[in-house]
Amino acid sequence: MTKDLIKQDPAAVRDALSEAGMRVVEKMDSVTEAAMWKDGGVKSRTARRVIRRHIRHHFGKDALSSERELMELSKGHSPVETKSVEYDKGDGHKKETLKCSIKHMAREVEMQTKGKQKCKQKGSIGTLGKP
């Protein structure tokens, strides 16, 4: 019965669970995850895998994007920029600091096109240069 409700209106089920005090963990997309690693200064793939294992153990296997999606944001791809902006709602309360992650799609398409051309010249398939 619960699965049927989730299929019909997932937002309503999520809201009902939140009202009951049960937190529903949503999957973190790869751009946000890459920004998290960058902001945290985690550069080693080994360290990232250890931390990912702990996050998945605590929040579930679907809490993070796949390693493949994350790797697509590195070599041969455009960088992810993280910024914060002061936002004034205009209601007289203090300003909020909004944090965001930005990926420039025009630059990404250009870099991906160049990456595929290089791979074709080397005789390999894909943008990572693996045969």
PDB file of C-alpha atoms in Angstrom:
ATOM      1  CA  MET A   1       0.000   0.000   0.000  1.00  0.00           C
ATOM      2  CA  THR A   2       2.825   2.410   0.846  1.00  0.00           C
ATOM      3  CA  LYS A   3       4.530   1.754  -2.486  1.00  0.00           C
ATOM      4  CA  ASP A   4       1.290   2.636  -4.287  1.00  0.00           C
ATOM      5  CA  LEU A   5       1.041   5.906  -2.368  1.00  0.00           C
ATOM      6  CA  ILE A   6       4.660   6.748  -3.196  1.00  0.00           C
ATOM      7  CA  LYS A   7       4.022   6.096  -6.891  1.00  0.00           C
ATOM      8  CA  GLN A   8       0.906   8.313  -6.864  1.00  0.00           C
ATOM      9  CA  ASP A   9       2.269  11.289  -4.918  1.00  0.00           C
ATOM     10  CA  PRO A  10       5.844  11.026  -3.602  1.00  0.00           C
ATOM     11  CA  ALA A  11       5.883  14.633  -2.332  1.00  0.00           C
ATOM     12  CA  ALA A  12       2.794  14.036  -0.157  1.00  0.00           C
ATOM     13  CA  VAL A  13       4.339  10.889   1.341  1.00  0.00           C
ATOM     14  CA  ARG A  14       7.597  12.744   2.040  1.00  0.00           C
ATOM     15  CA  ASP A  15       5.670  15.600   3.705  1.00  0.00           C
ATOM     16  CA  ALA A  16       3.621  13.170   5.819  1.00  0.00           C
ATOM     17  CA  LEU A  17       6.763  11.369   6.984  1.00  0.00           C
ATOM     18  CA  SER A  18       8.396  14.706   7.850  1.00  0.00           C
ATOM     19  CA  GLU A  19       5.357  15.735   9.894  1.00  0.00           C
ATOM     20  CA  ALA A  20       5.576  12.410  11.749  1.00  0.00           C
ATOM     21  CA  GLY A  21       9.204  13.170  12.617  1.00  0.00           C
ATOM     22  CA  MET A  22      10.739  10.703  10.155  1.00  0.00           C
ATOM     23  CA  ARG A  23      13.424  12.162   7.954  1.00  0.00           C
ATOM     24  CA  VAL A  24      13.570  11.039   4.344  1.00  0.00           C
ATOM     25  CA  VAL A  25      17.026  11.185   2.789  1.00  0.00           C
ATOM     26  CA  GLU A  26      17.089  12.314  -0.825  1.00  0.00           C
ATOM     27  CA  LYS A  27      19.907  11.386  -3.172  1.00  0.00           C
ATOM     28  CA  MET A  28      22.705  13.952  -3.420  1.00  0.00           C
ATOM     29  CA  ASP A  29      23.395  14.740  -7.061  1.00  0.00           C
ATOM     30  CA  SER A  30      26.934  14.413  -8.415  1.00  0.00           C
ATOM     31  CA  VAL A  31      27.500  18.177  -8.832  1.00  0.00           C
ATOM     32  CA  THR A  32      26.618  18.828  -5.174  1.00  0.00           C
ATOM     33  CA  GLU A  33      28.765  15.889  -4.084  1.00  0.00           C
ATOM     34  CA  ALA A  34      31.742  17.148  -6.102  1.00  0.00           C
ATOM     35  CA  ALA A  35      31.302  20.579  -4.510  1.00  0.00           C
ATOM     36  CA  MET A  36      31.256  18.916  -1.077  1.00  0.00           C
ATOM     37  CA  TRP A  37      34.577  17.150  -1.729  1.00  0.00           C
ATOM     38  CA  LYS A  38      36.125  20.357  -3.065  1.00  0.00           C
ATOM     39  CA  ASP A  39      34.920  22.486  -0.138  1.00  0.00           C
ATOM     40  CA  GLY A  40      36.088  19.831   2.319  1.00  0.00           C
ATOM     41  CA  GLY A  41      39.528  19.620   0.722  1.00  0.00           C
ATOM     42  CA  VAL A  42      39.223  15.862   0.078  1.00  0.00           C
ATOM     43  CA  LYS A  43      41.523  15.226  -2.888  1.00  0.00           C
ATOM     44  CA  SER A  44      42.472  11.570  -2.532  1.00  0.00           C
ATOM     45  CA  ARG A  45      40.227   9.010  -4.225  1.00  0.00           C
ATOM     46  CA  THR A  46      40.936   6.581  -1.360  1.00  0.00           C
ATOM     47  CA  ALA A  47      39.826   9.088   1.289  1.00  0.00           C
ATOM     48  CA  ARG A  48      36.717   9.896  -0.743  1.00  0.00           C
ATOM     49  CA  ARG A  49      35.808   6.209  -1.007  1.00  0.00           C
ATOM     50  CA  VAL A  50      36.195   5.692   2.751  1.00  0.00           C
ATOM     51  CA  ILE A  51      33.962   8.669   3.520  1.00  0.00           C
ATOM     52  CA  ARG A  52      31.427   7.576   0.867  1.00  0.00           C
ATOM     53  CA  ARG A  53      31.287   4.116   2.461  1.00  0.00           C
ATOM     54  CA  HIS A  54      30.448   5.640   5.848  1.00  0.00           C
ATOM     55  CA  ILE A  55      27.804   7.965   4.368  1.00  0.00           C
ATOM     56  CA  ARG A  56      26.169   5.081   2.509  1.00  0.00           C
ATOM     57  CA  HIS A  57      26.240   2.888   5.612  1.00  0.00           C
ATOM     58  CA  HIS A  58      24.464   5.584   7.627  1.00  0.00           C
ATOM     59  CA  PHE A  59      22.034   7.040   5.054  1.00  0.00           C
ATOM     60  CA  GLY A  60      21.577   4.080   2.688  1.00  0.00           C
ATOM     61  CA  LYS A  61      23.060   3.007  -0.617  1.00  0.00           C
ATOM     62  CA  ASP A  62      21.073   5.550  -2.636  1.00  0.00           C
ATOM     63  CA  ALA A  63      22.268   8.582  -0.623  1.00  0.00           C
ATOM     64  CA  LEU A  64      25.067   9.462  -3.075  1.00  0.00           C
ATOM     65  CA  SER A  65      25.504   9.411  -6.817  1.00  0.00           C
ATOM     66  CA  SER A  66      27.616   6.706  -8.426  1.00  0.00           C
ATOM     67  CA  GLU A  67      31.404   6.896  -8.583  1.00  0.00           C
ATOM     68  CA  ARG A  68      31.110   7.007 -12.387  1.00  0.00           C
ATOM     69  CA  GLU A  69      28.875  10.096 -12.291  1.00  0.00           C
ATOM     70  CA  LEU A  70      31.338  11.739  -9.943  1.00  0.00           C
ATOM     71  CA  MET A  71      34.336  10.906 -12.155  1.00  0.00           C
ATOM     72  CA  GLU A  72      32.566  12.516 -15.133  1.00  0.00           C
ATOM     73  CA  LEU A  73      32.985  15.799 -13.323  1.00  0.00           C
ATOM     74  CA  SER A  74      36.772  15.515 -13.165  1.00  0.00           C
ATOM     75  CA  LYS A  75      39.207  14.868 -16.028  1.00  0.00           C
ATOM     76  CA  GLY A  76      38.074  16.264 -19.339  1.00  0.00           C
ATOM     77  CA  HIS A  77      35.081  17.998 -17.800  1.00  0.00           C
ATOM     78  CA  SER A  78      34.439  21.595 -16.833  1.00  0.00           C
ATOM     79  CA  PRO A  79      34.925  22.555 -13.181  1.00  0.00           C
ATOM     80  CA  VAL A  80      32.154  22.934 -10.632  1.00  0.00           C
ATOM     81  CA  GLU A  81      32.126  26.347  -8.976  1.00  0.00           C
ATOM     82  CA  THR A  82      30.739  26.896  -5.495  1.00  0.00           C
ATOM     83  CA  LYS A  83      29.521  30.315  -4.468  1.00  0.00           C
ATOM     84  CA  SER A  84      27.537  31.938  -1.693  1.00  0.00           C
ATOM     85  CA  VAL A  85      25.218  34.905  -2.115  1.00  0.00           C
ATOM     86  CA  GLU A  86      23.604  37.176   0.463  1.00  0.00           C
ATOM     87  CA  TYR A  87      19.849  37.209  -0.188  1.00  0.00           C
ATOM     88  CA  ASP A  88      17.442  39.803   1.214  1.00  0.00           C
ATOM     89  CA  LYS A  89      13.822  38.637   1.194  1.00  0.00           C
ATOM     90  CA  GLY A  90      12.608  42.209   1.580  1.00  0.00           C
ATOM     91  CA  ASP A  91      10.554  41.417   4.679  1.00  0.00           C
ATOM     92  CA  GLY A  92      12.786  43.325   7.116  1.00  0.00           C
ATOM     93  CA  HIS A  93      14.516  40.242   8.515  1.00  0.00           C
ATOM     94  CA  LYS A  94      18.251  39.675   8.268  1.00  0.00           C
ATOM     95  CA  LYS A  95      19.763  38.469   5.017  1.00  0.00           C
ATOM     96  CA  GLU A  96      20.209  34.769   4.331  1.00  0.00           C
ATOM     97  CA  THR A  97      23.384  33.261   2.933  1.00  0.00           C
ATOM     98  CA  LEU A  98      22.550  30.961   0.040  1.00  0.00           C
ATOM     99  CA  LYS A  99      25.159  28.446  -1.107  1.00  0.00           C
ATOM    100  CA  CYS A 100      25.067  27.108  -4.646  1.00  0.00           C
ATOM    101  CA  SER A 101      27.036  24.921  -7.032  1.00  0.00           C
ATOM    102  CA  ILE A 102      27.372  26.026 -10.659  1.00  0.00           C
ATOM    103  CA  LYS A 103      28.455  24.083 -13.732  1.00  0.00           C
ATOM    104  CA  HIS A 104      28.642  26.038 -16.994  1.00  0.00           C
ATOM    105  CA  MET A 105      26.937  23.823 -19.562  1.00  0.00           C
ATOM    106  CA  ALA A 106      28.309  25.568 -22.668  1.00  0.00           C
ATOM    107  CA  ARG A 107      31.865  25.028 -21.392  1.00  0.00           C
ATOM    108  CA  GLU A 108      31.010  21.404 -20.485  1.00  0.00           C
ATOM    109  CA  VAL A 109      29.719  20.647 -23.987  1.00  0.00           C
ATOM    110  CA  GLU A 110      32.839  22.197 -25.506  1.00  0.00           C
ATOM    111  CA  MET A 111      35.162  20.170 -23.249  1.00  0.00           C
ATOM    112  CA  GLN A 112      33.222  16.947 -23.866  1.00  0.00           C
ATOM    113  CA  THR A 113      33.399  17.456 -27.624  1.00  0.00           C
ATOM    114  CA  LYS A 114      37.174  17.973 -27.433  1.00  0.00           C
ATOM    115  CA  GLY A 115      37.544  14.914 -25.181  1.00  0.00           C
ATOM    116  CA  LYS A 116      35.656  12.645 -27.577  1.00  0.00           C
ATOM    117  CA  GLN A 117      37.717  13.872 -30.531  1.00  0.00           C
ATOM    118  CA  LYS A 118      40.963  13.091 -28.655  1.00  0.00           C
ATOM    119  CA  CYS A 119      39.706   9.603 -27.765  1.00  0.00           C
ATOM    120  CA  LYS A 120      38.757   8.895 -31.374  1.00  0.00           C
ATOM    121  CA  GLN A 121      42.257   9.924 -32.465  1.00  0.00           C
ATOM    122  CA  LYS A 122      43.789   7.547 -29.876  1.00  0.00           C
ATOM    123  CA  GLY A 123      41.488   4.724 -30.966  1.00  0.00           C
ATOM    124  CA  SER A 124      39.658   4.372 -27.671  1.00  0.00           C
ATOM    125  CA  ILE A 125      35.998   4.692 -26.751  1.00  0.00           C
ATOM    126  CA  GLY A 126      34.563   7.281 -24.350  1.00  0.00           C
ATOM    127  CA  THR A 127      35.974  10.426 -22.818  1.00  0.00           C
ATOM    128  CA  LEU A 128      38.164   8.887 -20.120  1.00  0.00           C
ATOM    129  CA  GLY A 129      40.587   7.322 -22.592  1.00  0.00           C
ATOM    130  CA  LYS A 130      39.998   3.728 -21.529  1.00  0.00           C
ATOM    131  CA  PRO A 131      40.239   1.176 -24.338  1.00  0.00           C
TER     132      PRO A 131
END
